[in-house]
Amino acid sequence: MKLNLIYEGKAKKLYTTEEEDMLIQEFKDDATAFNGLKKDKIAHKGELNNQISIAIFEHLKTKGIPTHFIKKISDNEMLVKKVSIFKIEVVCRNIAAGSLVKKFGFREGDKLASPLVEYYLKSDELGDPLFSEEHIFALKLADKHDLSVIKKMTLAVNTILIEFFGKRGIDLVDFKLEFGKTQFGNIILADEISPDTCRLWDSQSGKKLDKDRFRFDLGEVEEAYQEIKNRVV
Ligand code: ADP
Ligand code: UDP
């Protein structure tokens, strides 16, 4: 049962439960982009992202990736293990899109020779800047051992999800992960994996089935999220 709201973010709310080490993560319909400058609601997004994330976390578990997911509570809520979140957004890319095109001059759709892992400082005030391993160590956000675990897990998740989505007719272009540490010191995958945090393109048509439809007013946003849910759940 939900006790107290302890955090309300842009896309989710976190509640304490009777269990000290468990939280309820509730998914909202709110959508934001460009560091909060663009805001709206996407009908049913909360329940779609919750159920898509659950299907992905369950699949990752069968492949040996530890995640915070414990069980589904309702269509838009999941019970999770409470962790201390690393203030790092880990992005992994297979195909050039988004900031890789904007900042580095890649051409959208170019396949990368190997997966590219990037780190962004998780800070709305600072606009989530791209930073290096050296910055992470200097800021003491993770030590060398923890970051090497995080990087290995990210690449393992990438391999698993390329196949998972590939079988469902979807190209995994890029995605963002968040990791946390449990009270026992184990590093596990947290947050969500959904069309809000991944770029997903239909393998046949190339149609964008993710938050870029919202970011760039491409229309059929809810339909795209629903299409992903239909293919993964
Ligand atoms: P934001 O904080 O960027 O606005 P959200 O609205 O998605 O993002 O809020 C969810 C928050 O919950 C994020 O800050 C995320 O790091 C945090 N979080 C996710 N999973 C857990 C967990 N298992 N334990 C503690 N915090 C978590
Ligand atoms: N991403 C995310 N949260 C962020 C920033 C990026 O989930 O705060 C995801 C984004 O949806 C995409 C990937 O990370 O799948 C790479 O994003 P990019 O750096 O291209 O940034 P964008 O221009 O999309 O903000």
Short mmCIF file of C-alpha atoms and ligand atoms in Angstrom, two decimals:
data_model
loop_
_atom_site.label_atom_id
_atom_site.label_comp_id
_atom_site.label_asym_id
_atom_site.label_seq_id
_atom_site.Cartn_x
_atom_site.Cartn_y
_atom_site.Cartn_z
CA MET A 1 0.00 0.00 0.00
CA LYS A 2 1.15 3.57 -0.79
CA LEU A 3 2.12 5.59 2.26
CA ASN A 4 3.83 8.92 1.56
CA LEU A 5 4.69 10.69 -1.66
CA ILE A 6 8.45 11.18 -1.39
CA TYR A 7 9.23 12.46 -4.87
CA GLU A 8 7.36 13.83 -7.85
CA GLY A 9 9.38 14.08 -11.03
CA LYS A 10 8.50 14.98 -14.59
CA ALA A 11 7.14 11.54 -15.51
CA LYS A 12 6.74 9.59 -12.30
CA LYS A 13 5.93 9.73 -8.59
CA LEU A 14 7.57 7.69 -5.85
CA TYR A 15 5.77 6.56 -2.71
CA THR A 16 6.99 4.82 0.42
CA THR A 17 5.36 1.53 1.40
CA GLU A 18 5.11 -0.52 4.62
CA GLU A 19 8.40 -2.11 3.60
CA GLU A 20 11.41 0.09 4.35
CA ASP A 21 13.31 -1.08 1.27
CA MET A 22 10.46 -0.93 -1.27
CA LEU A 23 8.84 1.98 -3.13
CA ILE A 24 5.87 2.31 -5.44
CA GLN A 25 6.75 3.95 -8.74
CA GLU A 26 3.67 5.56 -10.33
CA PHE A 27 3.79 6.56 -13.99
CA LYS A 28 2.09 9.83 -14.98
CA ASP A 29 0.64 10.93 -18.32
CA ASP A 30 2.75 14.12 -18.25
CA ALA A 31 5.34 14.52 -20.96
CA THR A 32 8.21 16.99 -21.03
CA ALA A 33 11.01 17.60 -23.49
CA PHE A 34 13.93 19.97 -24.00
CA ASN A 35 14.69 20.07 -20.27
CA GLY A 36 11.10 20.87 -19.31
CA LEU A 37 10.53 23.67 -21.87
CA LYS A 38 7.91 21.66 -23.75
CA LYS A 39 5.12 20.21 -21.59
CA ASP A 40 1.90 18.35 -22.28
CA LYS A 41 -0.05 15.23 -21.41
CA ILE A 42 -0.12 12.10 -23.52
CA ALA A 43 -3.31 10.12 -22.91
CA HIS A 44 -2.60 6.72 -21.30
CA LYS A 45 1.17 7.26 -21.36
CA GLY A 46 1.50 6.33 -17.68
CA GLU A 47 -0.09 2.94 -18.04
CA LEU A 48 1.60 2.23 -21.36
CA ASN A 49 5.09 3.07 -20.05
CA ASN A 50 4.55 1.12 -16.82
CA GLN A 51 3.51 -2.00 -18.71
CA ILE A 52 6.23 -1.66 -21.34
CA SER A 53 8.87 -1.19 -18.60
CA ILE A 54 7.56 -4.22 -16.72
CA ALA A 55 7.75 -6.44 -19.82
CA ILE A 56 11.33 -5.28 -20.43
CA PHE A 57 12.45 -5.65 -16.81
CA GLU A 58 10.95 -9.15 -16.71
CA HIS A 59 12.80 -10.08 -19.90
CA LEU A 60 16.08 -8.65 -18.57
CA LYS A 61 15.65 -10.70 -15.40
CA THR A 62 15.43 -13.93 -17.41
CA LYS A 63 18.79 -12.90 -18.97
CA GLY A 64 20.45 -12.34 -15.59
CA ILE A 65 20.27 -8.53 -15.38
CA PRO A 66 19.28 -7.40 -11.86
CA THR A 67 16.63 -4.65 -11.82
CA HIS A 68 14.61 -2.80 -9.19
CA PHE A 69 11.33 -4.29 -10.45
CA ILE A 70 9.51 -6.47 -7.90
CA LYS A 71 5.90 -6.69 -9.11
CA LYS A 72 3.11 -4.95 -10.93
CA ILE A 73 0.72 -3.14 -8.59
CA SER A 74 -1.74 -1.70 -11.13
CA ASP A 75 -1.77 -0.59 -14.75
CA ASN A 76 0.29 2.50 -13.91
CA GLU A 77 2.20 1.43 -10.79
CA MET A 78 5.00 -0.98 -10.01
CA LEU A 79 6.60 -2.04 -6.73
CA VAL A 80 10.39 -1.54 -6.82
CA LYS A 81 13.42 -2.01 -4.62
CA LYS A 82 14.49 1.32 -3.14
CA VAL A 83 17.98 2.28 -4.25
CA SER A 84 20.34 5.17 -4.00
CA ILE A 85 20.41 6.46 -7.58
CA PHE A 86 23.74 7.29 -9.22
CA LYS A 87 23.46 10.89 -10.49
CA ILE A 88 24.41 9.69 -13.96
CA GLU A 89 22.21 9.15 -17.03
CA VAL A 90 23.84 6.42 -19.08
CA VAL A 91 23.00 6.63 -22.78
CA CYS A 92 23.81 3.83 -25.19
CA ARG A 93 23.51 4.29 -28.95
CA ASN A 94 23.49 1.98 -31.96
CA ILE A 95 22.26 4.37 -34.66
CA ALA A 96 22.90 8.11 -34.87
CA ALA A 97 20.00 10.35 -33.81
CA GLY A 98 19.18 13.22 -31.45
CA SER A 99 22.13 14.98 -29.88
CA LEU A 100 24.63 12.91 -31.86
CA VAL A 101 23.28 14.61 -34.98
CA LYS A 102 22.79 18.03 -33.38
CA LYS A 103 26.12 18.26 -31.55
CA PHE A 104 28.55 16.06 -33.46
CA GLY A 105 27.35 16.17 -37.06
CA PHE A 106 26.44 12.52 -37.49
CA ARG A 107 23.76 11.87 -40.08
CA GLU A 108 20.48 10.62 -38.61
CA GLY A 109 20.15 6.90 -39.28
CA ASP A 110 23.88 6.21 -39.66
CA LYS A 111 24.68 2.87 -38.06
CA LEU A 112 27.50 3.16 -35.54
CA ALA A 113 30.41 0.72 -35.94
CA SER A 114 29.99 -0.33 -32.30
CA PRO A 115 27.69 0.72 -29.45
CA LEU A 116 28.52 4.14 -28.04
CA VAL A 117 28.13 4.65 -24.29
CA GLU A 118 27.84 8.21 -23.00
CA TYR A 119 27.35 9.71 -19.54
CA TYR A 120 25.22 12.75 -18.69
CA LEU A 121 25.14 14.48 -15.31
CA LYS A 122 21.67 13.96 -13.85
CA SER A 123 20.91 17.58 -12.97
CA ASP A 124 17.93 19.54 -14.27
CA GLU A 125 19.50 22.82 -13.02
CA LEU A 126 22.64 22.23 -15.06
CA GLY A 127 20.73 20.89 -18.09
CA ASP A 128 22.12 17.33 -17.90
CA PRO A 129 25.52 18.06 -19.53
CA LEU A 130 27.47 15.33 -21.31
CA PHE A 131 30.50 14.44 -19.18
CA SER A 132 33.37 12.00 -19.02
CA GLU A 133 34.44 9.20 -16.68
CA GLU A 134 37.02 11.65 -15.31
CA HIS A 135 34.25 14.11 -14.37
CA ILE A 136 32.35 11.30 -12.70
CA PHE A 137 35.37 10.38 -10.58
CA ALA A 138 36.18 14.04 -9.83
CA LEU A 139 32.59 14.63 -8.70
CA LYS A 140 32.71 11.33 -6.73
CA LEU A 141 29.44 10.17 -8.34
CA ALA A 142 30.80 6.63 -8.76
CA ASP A 143 34.17 4.97 -8.25
CA LYS A 144 36.10 3.07 -10.94
CA HIS A 145 34.72 -0.29 -9.94
CA ASP A 146 31.08 0.88 -9.85
CA LEU A 147 31.37 2.66 -13.19
CA SER A 148 32.90 -0.39 -14.84
CA VAL A 149 29.97 -2.50 -13.53
CA ILE A 150 27.52 0.12 -14.84
CA LYS A 151 29.16 0.21 -18.27
CA LYS A 152 29.27 -3.59 -18.57
CA MET A 153 25.61 -3.85 -17.54
CA THR A 154 24.64 -1.15 -20.05
CA LEU A 155 26.34 -2.99 -22.92
CA ALA A 156 24.76 -6.28 -21.79
CA VAL A 157 21.32 -4.63 -21.68
CA ASN A 158 21.96 -3.24 -25.16
CA THR A 159 22.76 -6.67 -26.60
CA ILE A 160 19.68 -8.20 -24.97
CA LEU A 161 17.34 -5.38 -26.04
CA ILE A 162 18.59 -5.23 -29.64
CA GLU A 163 17.49 -8.85 -29.95
CA PHE A 164 14.28 -8.38 -27.93
CA PHE A 165 13.11 -5.44 -30.05
CA GLY A 166 14.54 -6.91 -33.26
CA LYS A 167 12.29 -9.96 -32.92
CA ARG A 168 9.37 -7.57 -32.63
CA GLY A 169 10.21 -5.62 -35.79
CA ILE A 170 11.79 -2.67 -33.99
CA ASP A 171 15.27 -1.15 -34.31
CA LEU A 172 16.76 -0.01 -30.99
CA VAL A 173 18.38 3.30 -31.95
CA ASP A 174 19.40 4.54 -28.48
CA PHE A 175 18.26 4.54 -24.87
CA LYS A 176 18.95 5.97 -21.41
CA LEU A 177 19.46 3.93 -18.25
CA GLU A 178 19.67 4.82 -14.57
CA PHE A 179 21.38 2.63 -12.01
CA GLY A 180 21.18 2.52 -8.22
CA LYS A 181 22.78 0.81 -5.28
CA THR A 182 20.76 -1.29 -2.84
CA GLN A 183 21.29 -1.24 0.93
CA PHE A 184 23.47 -4.32 0.41
CA GLY A 185 25.75 -2.49 -2.02
CA ASN A 186 24.54 -4.23 -5.17
CA ILE A 187 24.24 -2.21 -8.37
CA ILE A 188 20.91 -2.73 -10.11
CA LEU A 189 19.04 -1.19 -13.02
CA ALA A 190 16.35 1.29 -11.86
CA ASP A 191 13.90 3.87 -13.24
CA GLU A 192 12.14 2.87 -16.49
CA ILE A 193 12.75 1.59 -20.00
CA SER A 194 10.01 2.88 -22.30
CA PRO A 195 9.39 4.96 -25.43
CA ASP A 196 10.11 7.99 -23.20
CA THR A 197 13.69 6.80 -22.69
CA CYS A 198 14.45 4.88 -25.90
CA ARG A 199 14.42 5.69 -29.59
CA LEU A 200 12.56 2.90 -31.33
CA TRP A 201 12.09 2.77 -35.10
CA ASP A 202 9.89 0.34 -36.99
CA SER A 203 12.33 -1.95 -38.81
CA GLN A 204 10.27 -2.02 -42.01
CA SER A 205 9.01 1.54 -42.44
CA GLY A 206 11.50 3.41 -40.24
CA LYS A 207 8.55 5.09 -38.48
CA LYS A 208 9.50 6.63 -35.14
CA LEU A 209 7.63 4.92 -32.31
CA ASP A 210 8.92 6.94 -29.36
CA LYS A 211 9.05 10.33 -27.65
CA ASP A 212 10.49 12.03 -30.73
CA ARG A 213 6.87 12.08 -32.00
CA PHE A 214 6.11 14.35 -29.02
CA ARG A 215 9.38 16.33 -29.14
CA PHE A 216 8.95 17.26 -32.80
CA ASP A 217 5.12 17.33 -33.07
CA LEU A 218 4.99 14.37 -35.44
CA GLY A 219 1.47 13.38 -34.33
CA GLU A 220 0.12 9.93 -33.36
CA VAL A 221 2.09 9.99 -30.11
CA GLU A 222 -0.28 7.82 -28.05
CA GLU A 223 -0.68 5.44 -31.00
CA ALA A 224 3.10 4.96 -31.20
CA TYR A 225 3.37 4.09 -27.48
CA GLN A 226 0.39 1.75 -27.85
CA GLU A 227 2.08 0.08 -30.84
CA ILE A 228 5.21 -0.57 -28.74
CA LYS A 229 3.06 -1.98 -25.93
CA ASN A 230 1.23 -4.28 -28.34
CA ARG A 231 4.53 -5.64 -29.61
CA VAL A 232 6.32 -6.14 -26.27
CA VAL A 233 3.69 -7.09 -23.68
P1 ADP B 1 12.88 13.19 -13.11
O1 ADP B 1 13.43 13.11 -11.72
O2 ADP B 1 13.99 13.25 -14.15
O3 ADP B 1 11.86 14.25 -13.33
P2 ADP B 1 10.95 10.98 -13.10
O4 ADP B 1 9.71 11.79 -13.14
O5 ADP B 1 11.05 9.81 -13.98
O6 ADP B 1 12.26 11.79 -13.44
O7 ADP B 1 11.13 10.57 -11.59
C1 ADP B 1 11.52 9.33 -11.15
C2 ADP B 1 12.66 9.52 -10.16
O8 ADP B 1 12.79 8.33 -9.40
C3 ADP B 1 13.99 9.72 -10.88
O9 ADP B 1 14.69 10.79 -10.27
C4 ADP B 1 14.72 8.40 -10.68
O10 ADP B 1 16.11 8.58 -10.60
C5 ADP B 1 14.15 7.92 -9.35
N1 ADP B 1 14.14 6.46 -9.17
C6 ADP B 1 13.87 5.52 -10.10
N2 ADP B 1 13.90 4.27 -9.58
C7 ADP B 1 14.20 4.42 -8.27
C8 ADP B 1 14.40 3.49 -7.19
N3 ADP B 1 14.27 2.18 -7.36
N4 ADP B 1 14.73 4.00 -5.96
C9 ADP B 1 14.87 5.35 -5.78
N5 ADP B 1 14.67 6.27 -6.75
C10 ADP B 1 14.36 5.82 -7.98
N1 UDP B 2 17.09 10.40 -22.90
C1 UDP B 2 16.30 10.26 -21.77
N2 UDP B 2 16.30 11.25 -20.84
C2 UDP B 2 17.06 12.37 -20.95
C3 UDP B 2 17.86 12.52 -22.10
C4 UDP B 2 17.86 11.51 -23.07
O1 UDP B 2 15.61 9.25 -21.63
O2 UDP B 2 17.04 13.22 -20.05
C5 UDP B 2 17.09 9.35 -23.93
C6 UDP B 2 16.42 9.81 -25.21
O3 UDP B 2 15.04 9.49 -25.20
C7 UDP B 2 17.16 9.02 -26.25
C8 UDP B 2 18.57 8.86 -25.68
O4 UDP B 2 18.43 9.07 -24.28
O5 UDP B 2 16.58 7.74 -26.40
C9 UDP B 2 19.58 9.81 -26.27
O6 UDP B 2 19.10 11.11 -26.17
P1 UDP B 2 19.84 12.35 -26.84
O7 UDP B 2 21.18 12.54 -26.21
O8 UDP B 2 19.83 12.22 -28.32
O9 UDP B 2 19.04 13.59 -26.34
P2 UDP B 2 17.73 14.28 -26.77
O10 UDP B 2 18.14 15.17 -27.88
O11 UDP B 2 16.79 13.23 -27.20
O12 UDP B 2 17.32 14.93 -25.50
#
